[in-house]
Coordinates of C-alpha atoms and ligand atoms in Angstrom, one line a residue:
M93 CA -6.5 30.9 -9.2
L94 CA -3.9 30.8 -6.5
K95 CA -1.3 31.7 -9.1
T96 CA -1.0 34.2 -11.9
H97 CA 1.6 32.2 -13.9
T98 CA 3.0 28.7 -14.1
C99 CA 6.5 27.9 -13.0
G100 CA 7.4 27.3 -16.6
E101 CA 6.5 30.4 -18.4
L102 CA 8.2 33.5 -17.0
S103 CA 11.0 35.0 -19.2
R104 CA 12.8 38.3 -19.8
Q105 CA 9.5 39.7 -21.1
N106 CA 8.0 39.6 -17.6
V107 CA 10.8 41.5 -15.9
G108 CA 9.3 44.1 -13.6
Q109 CA 6.0 42.4 -13.2
T110 CA 4.6 41.3 -9.9
V111 CA 3.6 37.6 -10.1
T112 CA 2.2 34.9 -7.9
L113 CA 3.4 31.4 -8.3
A114 CA 2.3 28.2 -6.5
G115 CA 3.9 24.8 -6.5
W116 CA 6.2 22.5 -4.7
L117 CA 9.6 23.2 -3.2
H118 CA 11.9 21.3 -5.5
R119 CA 15.2 22.4 -4.1
R120 CA 16.3 24.9 -1.6
R121 CA 19.8 26.4 -1.1
D122 CA 20.6 28.5 1.9
H123 CA 23.7 30.7 1.2
G124 CA 23.4 32.4 4.6
G125 CA 21.6 35.7 4.0
L126 CA 20.5 34.5 0.5
I127 CA 18.0 31.7 0.1
F128 CA 17.2 30.2 -3.3
I129 CA 14.1 28.1 -3.8
D130 CA 13.4 26.2 -7.0
L131 CA 9.6 26.2 -7.1
R132 CA 8.2 23.4 -9.3
D133 CA 4.8 22.8 -10.8
R134 CA 3.7 20.6 -13.7
F135 CA 5.0 23.2 -16.2
G136 CA 8.5 23.8 -15.0
L137 CA 10.8 25.3 -12.4
T138 CA 11.3 28.9 -11.4
Q139 CA 14.0 30.2 -9.1
V140 CA 12.7 32.2 -6.2
T141 CA 15.2 34.4 -4.4
V142 CA 14.8 35.6 -0.8
G143 CA 17.4 38.3 0.1
S144 CA 18.6 39.1 3.6
D145 CA 16.6 42.3 3.3
A146 CA 13.3 40.4 2.9
A147 CA 10.6 40.9 5.5
P148 CA 11.0 38.7 8.6
A149 CA 7.9 36.7 7.8
V150 CA 9.2 35.9 4.3
L151 CA 12.6 34.9 5.7
E152 CA 10.9 32.8 8.3
A153 CA 8.8 30.9 5.8
A154 CA 11.8 30.5 3.4
S155 CA 13.9 29.0 6.2
Q156 CA 11.1 26.7 7.4
A157 CA 10.1 25.3 4.0
R158 CA 11.5 21.9 3.1
S159 CA 11.4 19.6 0.1
E160 CA 7.9 19.2 -1.3
Y161 CA 6.3 21.8 0.8
V162 CA 3.4 23.4 -1.1
L163 CA 4.2 27.1 -1.4
Q164 CA 2.6 30.2 -2.8
V165 CA 5.1 32.9 -3.7
T166 CA 4.4 36.5 -4.7
G167 CA 7.2 38.7 -6.0
V168 CA 8.7 40.7 -8.7
V169 CA 10.3 39.2 -11.8
Q170 CA 13.9 40.2 -12.2
A171 CA 16.5 39.4 -14.8
R172 CA 19.3 37.1 -13.4
P173 CA 22.6 38.8 -13.1
A174 CA 24.9 38.3 -16.1
G175 CA 26.6 34.9 -15.8
F176 CA 23.9 33.4 -13.6
E177 CA 21.5 32.5 -16.3
N178 CA 20.6 28.8 -16.7
P179 CA 20.2 27.9 -20.4
N180 CA 18.8 24.5 -19.6
L181 CA 15.7 26.0 -18.0
S182 CA 12.9 27.7 -19.9
T183 CA 12.8 30.3 -17.0
G184 CA 16.6 30.4 -16.7
E185 CA 16.9 34.0 -17.5
I186 CA 14.9 35.3 -14.6
E187 CA 14.3 34.9 -10.9
V188 CA 11.4 36.0 -8.7
I189 CA 12.4 38.2 -5.8
A190 CA 10.0 37.0 -3.0
D191 CA 7.8 39.6 -1.3
N192 CA 5.6 37.1 0.3
I193 CA 5.7 33.3 0.8
V194 CA 2.7 31.3 2.1
I195 CA 3.2 27.8 3.2
L196 CA 0.0 26.2 1.8
N197 CA 0.9 22.8 3.2
P198 CA 4.0 21.3 4.8
A199 CA 5.2 17.8 3.6
K200 CA 6.9 14.9 5.3
T201 CA 10.3 14.0 3.8
P202 CA 9.3 12.0 0.7
P203 CA 10.4 8.4 0.6
I204 CA 11.3 9.0 -3.1
Y205 CA 13.9 11.5 -4.2
I206 CA 11.7 13.6 -6.5
S207 CA 14.2 16.2 -7.6
G208 CA 17.0 13.7 -8.3
A209 CA 17.9 12.8 -11.8
T210 CA 18.6 9.3 -10.8
D211 CA 16.3 6.5 -11.9
D212 CA 17.4 3.6 -9.8
I213 CA 14.6 4.0 -7.3
D214 CA 13.2 0.7 -6.2
E215 CA 10.1 0.1 -8.3
S216 CA 7.9 -1.2 -5.5
L217 CA 8.6 2.1 -3.6
R218 CA 7.6 4.0 -6.7
L219 CA 4.4 2.1 -7.1
K220 CA 3.5 2.4 -3.4
Y221 CA 4.0 6.2 -3.6
R222 CA 2.9 6.6 -7.2
Y223 CA 1.5 10.1 -6.5
L224 CA 5.1 11.1 -5.6
D225 CA 6.6 9.2 -8.4
I226 CA 4.4 11.0 -10.9
R227 CA 5.6 14.3 -9.6
R228 CA 9.0 13.4 -11.0
P229 CA 9.3 15.3 -14.3
R230 CA 10.2 12.1 -16.2
M231 CA 6.9 10.5 -15.3
T232 CA 4.9 13.6 -15.9
Q233 CA 6.5 13.8 -19.4
N234 CA 5.4 10.2 -20.1
L235 CA 1.8 11.0 -19.1
I236 CA 1.9 14.1 -21.3
L237 CA 3.2 12.0 -24.2
R238 CA 0.4 9.5 -23.7
H239 CA -2.2 12.3 -23.6
N240 CA -0.8 13.7 -26.8
I241 CA -0.9 10.4 -28.6
V242 CA -4.5 9.7 -27.5
R243 CA -5.6 13.2 -28.4
F244 CA -4.0 12.9 -31.8
I245 CA -5.8 9.6 -32.5
R246 CA -9.1 11.0 -31.5
E247 CA -8.7 14.0 -33.7
F248 CA -7.4 11.9 -36.6
L249 CA -10.3 9.5 -36.6
S250 CA -12.9 12.0 -35.8
A251 CA -11.8 14.0 -38.9
R252 CA -12.4 10.8 -40.9
N253 CA -16.0 10.3 -39.7
F254 CA -15.3 7.8 -37.0
L255 CA -17.6 7.8 -34.0
E256 CA -16.2 7.2 -30.5
I257 CA -18.6 4.9 -28.8
E258 CA -18.4 3.4 -25.3
T259 CA -19.1 -0.2 -24.8
P260 CA -19.9 -1.9 -21.4
I261 CA -17.3 -3.0 -18.9
L262 CA -19.8 -5.4 -17.2
L263 CA -20.5 -7.9 -19.8
K264 CA -20.2 -11.5 -20.9
S265 CA -17.1 -13.4 -21.9
T266 CA -15.5 -12.0 -25.0
P267 CA -12.8 -14.6 -25.8
E268 CA -9.4 -13.3 -26.9
G269 CA -7.6 -16.3 -25.7
A270 CA -7.2 -15.3 -22.1
R271 CA -9.1 -16.0 -18.9
D272 CA -11.9 -13.7 -17.9
F273 CA -12.1 -11.5 -14.9
V274 CA -15.6 -12.1 -13.5
V275 CA -17.8 -10.0 -11.3
P276 CA -20.5 -11.6 -9.1
S277 CA -24.0 -10.3 -9.5
R278 CA -25.9 -9.3 -6.3
L279 CA -29.2 -9.0 -8.1
H280 CA -28.9 -12.3 -9.9
P281 CA -27.7 -14.8 -7.4
H282 CA -25.0 -17.3 -8.7
E283 CA -24.6 -15.3 -11.9
F284 CA -21.5 -13.4 -13.1
Y285 CA -20.6 -10.6 -15.4
A286 CA -17.3 -10.9 -17.3
L287 CA -15.1 -7.9 -17.9
P288 CA -14.4 -7.6 -21.7
Q289 CA -11.1 -9.0 -22.9
S290 CA -11.8 -6.5 -25.8
P291 CA -14.9 -4.9 -27.2
Q292 CA -14.6 -7.3 -30.2
Q293 CA -18.2 -8.6 -30.4
L294 CA -19.7 -5.2 -29.5
K295 CA -17.8 -3.4 -32.3
Q296 CA -19.0 -6.0 -34.7
L297 CA -22.5 -5.5 -33.5
L298 CA -22.0 -1.8 -34.1
M299 CA -21.2 -2.6 -37.7
V300 CA -24.5 -4.6 -37.9
A301 CA -26.1 -1.5 -36.4
G302 CA -24.9 0.5 -39.3
I303 CA -22.3 2.7 -37.6
E304 CA -19.8 1.9 -40.3
R305 CA -16.8 3.7 -38.6
Y306 CA -16.3 3.1 -34.9
F307 CA -13.4 3.6 -32.5
Q308 CA -12.9 3.6 -28.8
I309 CA -10.0 4.1 -26.4
A310 CA -11.0 1.0 -24.7
R311 CA -9.9 -0.7 -21.4
C312 CA -9.4 -4.4 -21.8
F313 CA -9.1 -7.0 -19.1
R314 CA -7.3 -10.3 -19.4
D315 CA -6.6 -12.6 -16.5
E316 CA -3.4 -14.1 -17.9
D317 CA -0.6 -15.8 -16.1
L318 CA 2.2 -13.6 -14.9
R319 CA 4.5 -12.5 -17.7
A320 CA 7.0 -9.7 -17.6
D321 CA 5.5 -6.4 -18.7
R322 CA 1.9 -7.6 -19.0
Q323 CA -0.9 -5.7 -17.2
P324 CA -4.2 -7.4 -16.3
E325 CA -5.9 -4.3 -17.6
F326 CA -4.6 -2.3 -20.5
T327 CA -5.7 0.2 -23.1
Q328 CA -6.4 -0.3 -26.8
L329 CA -7.3 1.9 -29.6
D330 CA -10.2 -0.3 -30.8
L331 CA -11.5 0.3 -34.3
E332 CA -13.9 -1.2 -36.7
M333 CA -15.1 -0.3 -40.2
S334 CA -17.7 -1.6 -42.7
F335 CA -17.3 -2.2 -46.4
V336 CA -13.6 -2.5 -46.3
D337 CA -10.9 -5.1 -47.1
A338 CA -7.6 -5.6 -45.2
S339 CA -5.7 -3.2 -47.3
D340 CA -8.1 -0.3 -46.4
I341 CA -7.6 -0.9 -42.7
R342 CA -3.9 -1.1 -43.2
A343 CA -3.8 2.1 -45.2
L344 CA -5.8 4.0 -42.6
I345 CA -3.6 2.8 -39.7
E346 CA -0.4 3.3 -41.6
G347 CA -1.4 6.9 -42.5
M348 CA -2.3 7.5 -38.9
I349 CA 1.0 6.2 -37.5
I350 CA 3.0 8.2 -40.0
E351 CA 1.2 11.4 -39.1
L352 CA 1.5 10.5 -35.4
C353 CA 5.3 10.1 -35.8
G354 CA 5.4 13.6 -37.5
M355 CA 3.3 15.2 -34.7
L356 CA 5.6 13.7 -32.1
K357 CA 8.8 14.7 -34.0
A358 CA 9.8 11.1 -33.6
K359 CA 12.8 9.4 -35.2
P360 CA 12.5 8.9 -39.0
I361 CA 10.6 5.9 -40.2
Q362 CA 12.9 3.4 -41.8
K363 CA 10.7 2.5 -44.7
V364 CA 7.4 4.0 -46.1
P365 CA 5.2 2.3 -47.2
F366 CA 5.7 -0.1 -44.3
P367 CA 7.0 -3.4 -45.6
V368 CA 4.4 -6.2 -45.7
I369 CA 5.7 -9.6 -44.7
T370 CA 3.8 -12.8 -44.6
Y371 CA 3.7 -14.8 -41.4
A372 CA 5.5 -17.7 -43.1
E373 CA 8.3 -15.4 -44.3
A374 CA 8.6 -13.7 -40.9
M375 CA 9.0 -17.1 -39.2
E376 CA 11.5 -18.3 -41.8
K377 CA 13.7 -15.2 -41.7
Y378 CA 13.3 -14.1 -38.1
G379 CA 11.9 -17.0 -36.1
I380 CA 9.1 -14.7 -34.9
D381 CA 5.9 -13.0 -36.2
R382 CA 7.1 -9.6 -35.0
P383 CA 10.5 -9.0 -36.5
D384 CA 12.8 -6.2 -35.5
L385 CA 13.8 -4.8 -38.9
R386 CA 16.3 -2.3 -37.5
F387 CA 19.1 -4.7 -38.5
G388 CA 19.6 -7.6 -40.9
L389 CA 21.0 -10.9 -39.7
Q390 CA 18.3 -13.0 -41.3
L391 CA 18.1 -16.6 -40.3
F392 CA 19.0 -19.2 -42.9
N393 CA 17.7 -22.7 -43.4
V394 CA 19.9 -25.7 -44.2
S395 CA 17.5 -28.5 -43.3
Q396 CA 17.4 -29.9 -46.8
L397 CA 21.1 -29.7 -47.3
V398 CA 22.0 -31.7 -44.2
S399 CA 19.0 -34.1 -44.2
T400 CA 21.3 -37.0 -45.2
S401 CA 24.3 -35.7 -43.4
G402 CA 26.7 -38.0 -41.6
F403 CA 26.4 -35.7 -38.6
A404 CA 23.6 -37.5 -36.7
V405 CA 22.5 -34.4 -34.8
F406 CA 21.5 -32.7 -38.0
K407 CA 20.2 -35.7 -39.8
N408 CA 18.0 -36.9 -36.9
A409 CA 16.5 -33.5 -36.3
V410 CA 15.4 -33.3 -39.9
E411 CA 14.2 -36.9 -40.0
A412 CA 12.0 -36.2 -36.9
G413 CA 10.3 -33.4 -38.7
G414 CA 12.6 -30.7 -37.3
Q415 CA 14.8 -28.1 -38.9
V416 CA 18.5 -27.0 -39.0
K417 CA 18.7 -23.3 -39.2
G418 CA 21.3 -20.7 -38.2
V419 CA 22.3 -17.1 -37.9
V420 CA 25.7 -15.4 -38.5
Y421 CA 27.6 -13.5 -35.8
P422 CA 29.6 -11.0 -37.9
G423 CA 33.3 -10.7 -37.0
A424 CA 33.2 -13.3 -34.3
A425 CA 35.0 -16.2 -36.0
N426 CA 38.1 -15.8 -33.8
G427 CA 36.3 -14.6 -30.7
P428 CA 36.9 -16.1 -27.3
R429 CA 35.6 -19.6 -26.7
R430 CA 33.9 -18.1 -23.6
D431 CA 31.5 -16.1 -25.8
I432 CA 30.4 -19.2 -27.7
D433 CA 29.8 -21.0 -24.4
E434 CA 27.7 -18.1 -23.2
L435 CA 25.6 -18.1 -26.3
T436 CA 25.2 -21.9 -26.0
E437 CA 23.8 -21.4 -22.5
F438 CA 21.7 -18.6 -23.8
V439 CA 19.9 -20.7 -26.4
K440 CA 19.4 -23.5 -23.9
Q441 CA 16.9 -21.2 -22.1
Y442 CA 14.7 -21.5 -25.2
G443 CA 14.8 -25.3 -25.3
A444 CA 17.7 -25.8 -27.7
K445 CA 20.0 -28.7 -26.7
G446 CA 23.1 -26.8 -27.9
L447 CA 24.7 -24.7 -30.7
A448 CA 26.8 -26.0 -33.5
W449 CA 29.2 -23.4 -34.6
I450 CA 31.6 -22.8 -37.5
G451 CA 34.0 -19.9 -37.5
V452 CA 35.1 -19.0 -41.0
T453 CA 38.7 -18.0 -40.4
G454 CA 40.0 -18.2 -43.9
A455 CA 39.0 -18.1 -47.6
P456 CA 37.9 -21.2 -49.6
A457 CA 40.2 -22.9 -52.0
A458 CA 39.8 -22.4 -55.8
D459 CA 37.2 -25.3 -56.0
G460 CA 35.0 -23.6 -53.3
T461 CA 35.8 -26.0 -50.5
Y462 CA 37.3 -24.9 -47.2
P463 CA 40.6 -26.2 -46.0
A464 CA 40.7 -27.3 -42.4
E465 CA 42.8 -24.3 -41.4
A466 CA 40.2 -21.9 -42.8
L467 CA 37.6 -23.2 -40.3
R468 CA 37.3 -23.2 -36.5
S469 CA 34.7 -25.7 -35.5
Q470 CA 33.9 -28.9 -33.6
V471 CA 31.3 -30.1 -36.1
T472 CA 33.0 -29.7 -39.5
K473 CA 34.8 -33.0 -39.0
F474 CA 31.4 -34.7 -39.2
L475 CA 30.4 -32.9 -42.4
T476 CA 31.4 -33.4 -46.0
P477 CA 33.2 -30.6 -47.8
E478 CA 30.1 -30.0 -49.9
E479 CA 27.9 -29.7 -46.7
I480 CA 30.4 -27.3 -45.2
S481 CA 30.6 -25.0 -48.2
G482 CA 26.8 -25.3 -48.7
I483 CA 26.2 -24.1 -45.1
I484 CA 28.7 -21.2 -45.5
T485 CA 27.1 -20.2 -48.8
A486 CA 23.5 -20.4 -47.4
S487 CA 24.6 -18.4 -44.3
G488 CA 26.2 -15.6 -46.4
A489 CA 29.1 -15.6 -43.9
Q490 CA 32.3 -13.8 -44.9
V491 CA 35.8 -14.5 -43.7
G492 CA 35.9 -13.6 -40.0
D493 CA 32.3 -14.4 -39.3
L494 CA 30.9 -17.1 -36.9
I495 CA 28.0 -19.3 -38.0
L496 CA 25.7 -20.6 -35.3
L497 CA 23.3 -23.4 -35.9
V498 CA 20.4 -25.0 -34.0
A499 CA 18.9 -28.4 -34.9
D500 CA 15.6 -29.1 -33.3
K501 CA 11.8 -29.1 -33.7
P502 CA 10.6 -26.0 -35.6
S503 CA 9.2 -24.2 -32.5
V504 CA 12.5 -24.6 -30.6
V505 CA 14.6 -23.5 -33.5
A506 CA 12.4 -20.5 -34.0
Q507 CA 12.5 -19.4 -30.4
S508 CA 16.2 -20.0 -30.0
L509 CA 17.2 -18.2 -33.1
Y510 CA 14.8 -15.4 -32.7
N511 CA 16.4 -14.6 -29.3
L512 CA 19.9 -15.4 -30.5
R513 CA 19.5 -12.9 -33.5
L514 CA 18.5 -10.2 -31.1
E515 CA 21.3 -11.0 -28.7
I516 CA 23.9 -10.8 -31.4
G517 CA 22.3 -7.6 -32.6
R518 CA 22.8 -6.1 -29.2
R519 CA 26.3 -7.6 -28.6
A520 CA 27.6 -6.5 -32.0
N521 CA 25.8 -3.2 -31.9
L522 CA 24.0 -3.8 -35.1
I523 CA 20.6 -2.4 -34.1
D524 CA 20.0 1.0 -35.8
N525 CA 18.6 3.0 -33.0
S526 CA 18.3 6.1 -35.2
V527 CA 15.1 4.9 -36.9
L528 CA 11.7 3.5 -36.3
A529 CA 11.1 0.3 -38.2
F530 CA 7.5 -0.6 -38.9
C531 CA 6.1 -3.5 -40.8
W532 CA 2.9 -5.4 -41.4
V533 CA 2.7 -9.1 -40.9
V534 CA -0.1 -10.7 -42.9
D535 CA -1.4 -14.2 -43.9
F536 CA -1.4 -15.7 -40.5
P537 CA -2.7 -19.2 -40.1
L538 CA -6.4 -19.1 -39.1
L539 CA -6.1 -22.0 -36.6
E540 CA -3.5 -23.7 -34.6
Y541 CA -3.6 -27.2 -33.0
N542 CA -3.6 -27.3 -29.2
D543 CA -1.7 -30.5 -28.4
E544 CA -2.8 -30.6 -24.8
E545 CA -6.5 -30.1 -25.4
K546 CA -6.4 -32.0 -28.7
R547 CA -8.3 -29.5 -30.6
W548 CA -8.0 -26.6 -33.1
Q549 CA -8.1 -23.1 -31.7
A550 CA -8.2 -19.7 -33.4
V551 CA -4.8 -18.0 -33.7
H552 CA -6.4 -14.5 -33.5
H553 CA -10.0 -14.9 -32.3
P554 CA -12.9 -17.0 -33.6
F555 CA -14.4 -14.0 -35.6
T556 CA -11.5 -13.7 -38.0
S557 CA -12.3 -14.7 -41.6
A558 CA -10.3 -17.1 -43.7
R559 CA -9.0 -15.9 -47.0
D560 CA -11.7 -16.4 -49.6
Q561 CA -9.8 -19.1 -51.4
D562 CA -9.2 -21.0 -48.2
W563 CA -12.8 -21.6 -46.9
E564 CA -13.1 -24.7 -49.0
K565 CA -10.4 -26.5 -47.0
L566 CA -11.6 -25.4 -43.6
E567 CA -12.8 -28.8 -42.6
S568 CA -10.4 -31.0 -44.7
D569 CA -7.2 -29.2 -43.9
P570 CA -7.7 -26.7 -41.1
G571 CA -4.0 -26.2 -40.5
S572 CA -3.4 -24.9 -44.0
V573 CA -6.1 -22.2 -43.9
L574 CA -4.7 -18.6 -43.9
A575 CA -6.6 -15.7 -42.2
K576 CA -7.4 -12.2 -43.4
A577 CA -5.5 -11.0 -40.4
Y578 CA -2.7 -8.5 -40.0
D579 CA -0.4 -7.2 -37.3
V580 CA 1.5 -4.0 -37.2
V581 CA 5.0 -4.2 -35.7
M582 CA 7.3 -1.5 -34.5
N583 CA 10.9 -2.2 -33.7
G584 CA 10.1 -5.8 -33.0
W585 CA 7.1 -5.2 -30.9
E586 CA 3.5 -6.1 -31.9
V587 CA 1.7 -2.7 -31.5
G588 CA -1.5 -3.8 -33.1
G589 CA -3.5 -6.5 -34.7
G590 CA -6.8 -7.0 -36.4
S591 CA -8.6 -8.8 -39.2
I592 CA -11.4 -8.9 -41.6
R593 CA -14.3 -10.6 -39.9
I594 CA -16.7 -13.3 -40.7
H595 CA -20.0 -11.6 -41.4
R596 CA -22.1 -14.6 -42.5
S597 CA -23.7 -16.8 -39.9
D598 CA -23.2 -20.0 -42.0
L599 CA -19.5 -19.4 -42.1
Q600 CA -19.3 -18.4 -38.5
D601 CA -21.1 -21.7 -37.7
R602 CA -18.7 -23.7 -39.7
L603 CA -15.7 -22.2 -37.9
F604 CA -17.3 -22.8 -34.5
A605 CA -17.8 -26.4 -35.5
V606 CA -14.1 -26.8 -36.5
L607 CA -13.2 -25.3 -33.1
G608 CA -15.1 -28.2 -31.5
L609 CA -17.8 -26.0 -30.0
K610 CA -21.1 -27.7 -29.4
R611 CA -24.4 -26.2 -30.7
E612 CA -25.6 -25.4 -27.2
E613 CA -22.2 -23.8 -26.3
V614 CA -22.3 -21.7 -29.4
Q615 CA -25.9 -20.7 -28.7
A616 CA -25.1 -19.7 -25.1
Q617 CA -21.9 -17.8 -25.9
F618 CA -22.4 -16.3 -29.3
G619 CA -26.1 -16.7 -30.1
H620 CA -26.5 -12.9 -30.1
L621 CA -23.8 -12.5 -32.8
L622 CA -25.1 -15.3 -35.0
E623 CA -28.6 -13.9 -34.7
A624 CA -27.4 -10.4 -35.6
F625 CA -25.6 -11.7 -38.7
Q626 CA -29.1 -12.7 -40.0
Y627 CA -30.3 -9.2 -40.1
G628 CA -28.1 -7.7 -42.7
A629 CA -24.5 -7.7 -41.5
P630 CA -22.2 -5.7 -43.7
P631 CA -18.7 -7.0 -44.6
H632 CA -16.5 -5.5 -41.9
G633 CA -13.1 -5.6 -40.3
G634 CA -10.9 -3.7 -37.8
I635 CA -7.9 -3.6 -35.6
A636 CA -6.7 -2.7 -32.1
L637 CA -3.5 -0.9 -31.2
G638 CA -1.9 -1.2 -27.8
I639 CA -1.8 2.3 -26.5
D640 CA 0.5 1.4 -23.6
R641 CA 3.1 -0.4 -25.8
L642 CA 2.9 2.3 -28.4
T643 CA 3.5 5.1 -25.9
A644 CA 6.3 3.1 -24.2
L645 CA 8.1 2.8 -27.5
F646 CA 7.8 6.5 -28.3
A647 CA 8.9 7.3 -24.8
E648 CA 11.8 4.9 -25.2
V649 CA 11.2 3.2 -21.9
T650 CA 11.5 -0.5 -21.4
S651 CA 8.3 -1.2 -19.5
I652 CA 4.7 -0.2 -20.1
R653 CA 4.4 0.6 -16.4
E654 CA 6.4 3.8 -17.1
V655 CA 3.5 5.1 -19.2
I656 CA 0.5 4.0 -17.1
A657 CA -0.4 6.3 -14.2
F658 CA -1.3 3.6 -11.8
P659 CA -0.1 0.3 -13.0
K660 CA -0.1 -3.0 -11.3
T661 CA 3.0 -5.0 -10.4
A662 CA 4.0 -8.0 -12.5
A663 CA 2.1 -10.0 -9.9
G664 CA -1.1 -8.1 -10.7
T665 CA -1.2 -6.2 -7.4
D666 CA -1.6 -2.5 -6.7
L667 CA 0.8 -1.6 -4.0
M668 CA -0.6 1.8 -3.3
V669 CA -4.2 0.9 -2.5
D670 CA -3.4 -2.7 -1.6
A671 CA -5.5 -4.6 -4.2
P672 CA -6.7 -7.2 -4.5
S673 CA -7.8 -7.5 -0.9
P674 CA -10.4 -9.5 1.1
V675 CA -14.0 -8.3 1.3
T676 CA -16.3 -8.5 4.4
E677 CA -18.5 -11.4 5.2
A678 CA -21.5 -9.1 4.7
Q679 CA -20.4 -8.3 1.2
L680 CA -19.9 -12.0 0.4
Q681 CA -23.4 -12.7 1.8
E682 CA -25.0 -10.1 -0.4
L683 CA -23.2 -11.6 -3.4
H684 CA -24.4 -15.1 -2.4
I685 CA -20.8 -16.3 -2.2
A686 CA -19.2 -18.8 0.2
L687 CA -15.4 -19.0 0.1
R688 CA -13.7 -22.3 -0.4
Q689 CA -10.8 -23.4 1.8
R690 CA -7.5 -22.1 0.3
K691 CA -5.4 -24.7 -1.2
G692 CA -2.8 -26.0 1.2
K693 CA -4.5 -24.6 4.3
Ligands
LIG1475 N1 -10.1 -7.6 -30.6 C1 -8.8 -7.8 -31.2 C2 -7.7 -7.8 -30.0 O1 -8.0 -7.3 -29.0 C3 -8.4 -6.8 -32.1 C4 -9.2 -6.9 -33.4 O2 -9.3 -7.9 -34.0 O3 -9.7 -5.8 -33.8 O4 -6.6 -8.2 -30.2

């Protein structure tokens, strides 16, 4: 080794020893006669001191060295003079008095300020010079955290008899609801591999193979339209087990997460065992299937109550099959009108036409009705006293609170109020940041109707089993069938999802039929799976956890790009190596590919 110690390990115990360190020049201060160099490696910082009495060659090297030069320093460890210790640094009690400095490699002035604490560096610059960005201690810490999480998972599962098994990257379409990335085959003209959207079918085949407990830290590829904080390739903990039901998988994963939080010394978990919420309940109370339970503010539903209201906006919405639901903004009854206008604009982004609002400024009369002066609203004049007190009761609002209502079709109401609840949570500082709130969401619908394509499609993926009691209505009432599926949610983010699978080929056939797949299509796409199911497929199920999202949540960073060494931009490009990029005509020829004219050219 070119070093005897790391830059993070020397302490008082080493005083008097001659050591050799190697790393990057983090900072350099020249006090005329006395030069201080903070030498950095992955493990920390050590102060190197070059006195005016140092040998000329040492002085020369110390004065030449600039930020990010690679240096090797030999010297004697000395205690820092009293009053000069740095308690914020693991090596803050000592310094190394340089006897020799070798410049191993000079460096150009980096385009990124590596030693600065500031974080407002343009992200495209960070991505272009990712190798410099990763030198920043913050990024290094994120990668260490990620490593620790993955290592923990491997150990936890290995100790429970799971086998880590690699599955191919060059494969065939494995539908998870996204578009495939395809790779042209040179050896098989006009044919393509698809990169796996997940190892779903392979892990099920491993169950048929008798592996019983499988996992993989698996790279998945999904060619989805650009959405903030999505990556075209991402990493999952992919897992499958035989002879289990949904509660077994949930118990295993819950136990793993709880231990993981302990290992990471993370914030306390809000509730153990994790609350289990049905999909229907999550949609009703939170407008989303991944509720953030770190605060209350549940949505309330007054559709029934206002279905015959004189207020046409409410009545018409319900008549058209829609809903009238709301959320309370605590303490905002007398807030500035500007705030209400802002929130109205806010919900319009999610398709709502507007917000109806009622500020409860005073108490009700003895008969429970609210006198006009106890209300601040533009809609109460259209409502009966019973409707008004009914809405206030349903909302749970107290004097001083503001009630906000949306009337629209269910999907718009859900989207608007889900986002509005979070916005109020942020504005009113209601989100409890001192805890981690996990929950399970269960009983998802098996199928959803795709209005554009006029057909049913799988909510999760087409290998998910219906609940036992629901199979009989698969053909007659597909929309009402619930799945043996479960998601695990952390602070309002879906960090994992899975299901118990179909393991009988007759049931799998029926589901494909309801999905409108023709015999030949089924045979071409899934023939291998249906065939395998005829050779003794055990009951099985599994789950996948998003390693990127999970790490980002523990690192408390807002983007998964912060925990991926070499992520792509939101537009799916790699700015460092410049990908994607054209290939040569010779390559295209070998691949039997002729390019079409670009659209618009
Ligand atoms: N393959 C699924 C996914 O990627 C996870 C699972 O069902 O195990 O979401």
